C-alpha cells in the first residue's frame, strides 16, 4: 500500500515548514524555512527520491539541529 499524500512534505507551503520548525523548537522565520528547503533538496539527493516524508525530514533535522536557529 502506498503512502498518503499528506505524509509527504510540500516545501512550497510555509505552514508545513513551520510545523517542522515548531516540532524542532526552532524559530519560525524565512531564513529557517529557506534552510529547510535546502535540507529537503539535500535529503532528496541522499535518498535518491523525488519526495520526502515528514518523518524523513524530521530525522534529518534531528541529525543537524545546529543548522536552524
Short mmCIF file of C-alpha atoms in Angstrom, two decimals:
data_model
loop_
_atom_site.label_atom_id
_atom_site.label_comp_id
_atom_site.label_asym_id
_atom_site.label_seq_id
_atom_site.Cartn_x
_atom_site.Cartn_y
_atom_site.Cartn_z
CA UNK A 1 0.00 0.00 0.00
CA UNK A 2 1.39 3.43 -0.96
CA UNK A 3 1.88 6.45 1.18
CA UNK A 4 -0.84 9.04 1.60
CA UNK A 5 -0.23 12.45 0.01
CA UNK A 6 -0.33 14.04 3.48
CA UNK A 7 2.74 12.03 4.51
CA UNK A 8 4.96 13.99 2.10
CA UNK A 9 6.39 17.44 2.79
CA UNK A 10 5.23 20.22 0.49
CA UNK A 11 8.21 22.56 0.61
CA UNK A 12 6.26 25.36 -1.08
CA UNK A 13 3.88 25.61 1.89
CA UNK A 14 5.24 27.72 4.75
CA UNK A 15 2.80 26.18 7.24
CA UNK A 16 4.28 22.72 6.63
CA UNK A 17 7.80 24.03 7.19
CA UNK A 18 6.62 25.94 10.26
CA UNK A 19 5.25 22.65 11.63
CA UNK A 20 8.75 21.16 11.46
CA UNK A 21 10.33 24.25 12.97
CA UNK A 22 7.83 24.14 15.85
CA UNK A 23 8.45 20.42 16.34
CA UNK A 24 12.21 21.05 16.50
CA UNK A 25 11.65 24.03 18.82
CA UNK A 26 13.20 26.44 16.31
CA UNK A 27 12.13 29.92 15.24
CA UNK A 28 9.53 30.28 12.52
CA UNK A 29 11.49 32.58 10.22
CA UNK A 30 12.06 32.96 6.50
CA UNK A 31 15.75 32.09 6.96
CA UNK A 32 14.84 28.83 8.71
CA UNK A 33 12.25 27.98 6.06
CA UNK A 34 14.86 28.52 3.33
CA UNK A 35 17.28 26.30 5.26
CA UNK A 36 14.61 23.58 5.44
CA UNK A 37 14.12 23.81 1.68
CA UNK A 38 17.87 23.37 1.19
CA UNK A 39 17.89 20.47 3.64
CA UNK A 40 14.95 18.94 1.77
CA UNK A 41 16.86 19.05 -1.51
CA UNK A 42 19.90 17.51 0.16
CA UNK A 43 17.76 14.75 1.63
CA UNK A 44 16.12 14.01 -1.72
CA UNK A 45 19.57 13.57 -3.27
CA UNK A 46 20.76 11.45 -0.35
CA UNK A 47 17.72 9.17 -0.63
CA UNK A 48 17.63 9.33 -4.44
CA UNK A 49 13.96 10.28 -4.13
CA UNK A 50 11.68 12.89 -5.64
CA UNK A 51 9.72 13.42 -2.43
CA UNK A 52 10.43 13.38 1.28
CA UNK A 53 8.10 12.28 4.07
CA UNK A 54 7.56 14.31 7.21
CA UNK A 55 9.23 11.52 9.18
CA UNK A 56 12.32 11.56 6.95
CA UNK A 57 12.65 15.34 7.16
CA UNK A 58 12.26 15.34 10.93
CA UNK A 59 15.00 12.72 11.24
CA UNK A 60 17.29 14.84 9.07
CA UNK A 61 16.57 17.92 11.21
CA UNK A 62 17.36 15.96 14.39
CA UNK A 63 20.73 14.95 12.89
CA UNK A 64 21.65 18.62 12.25
CA UNK A 65 19.83 20.92 14.68
CA UNK A 66 22.68 23.45 14.55
CA UNK A 67 21.61 24.48 11.03
CA UNK A 68 18.44 26.13 12.33
CA UNK A 69 18.11 28.99 14.78
#
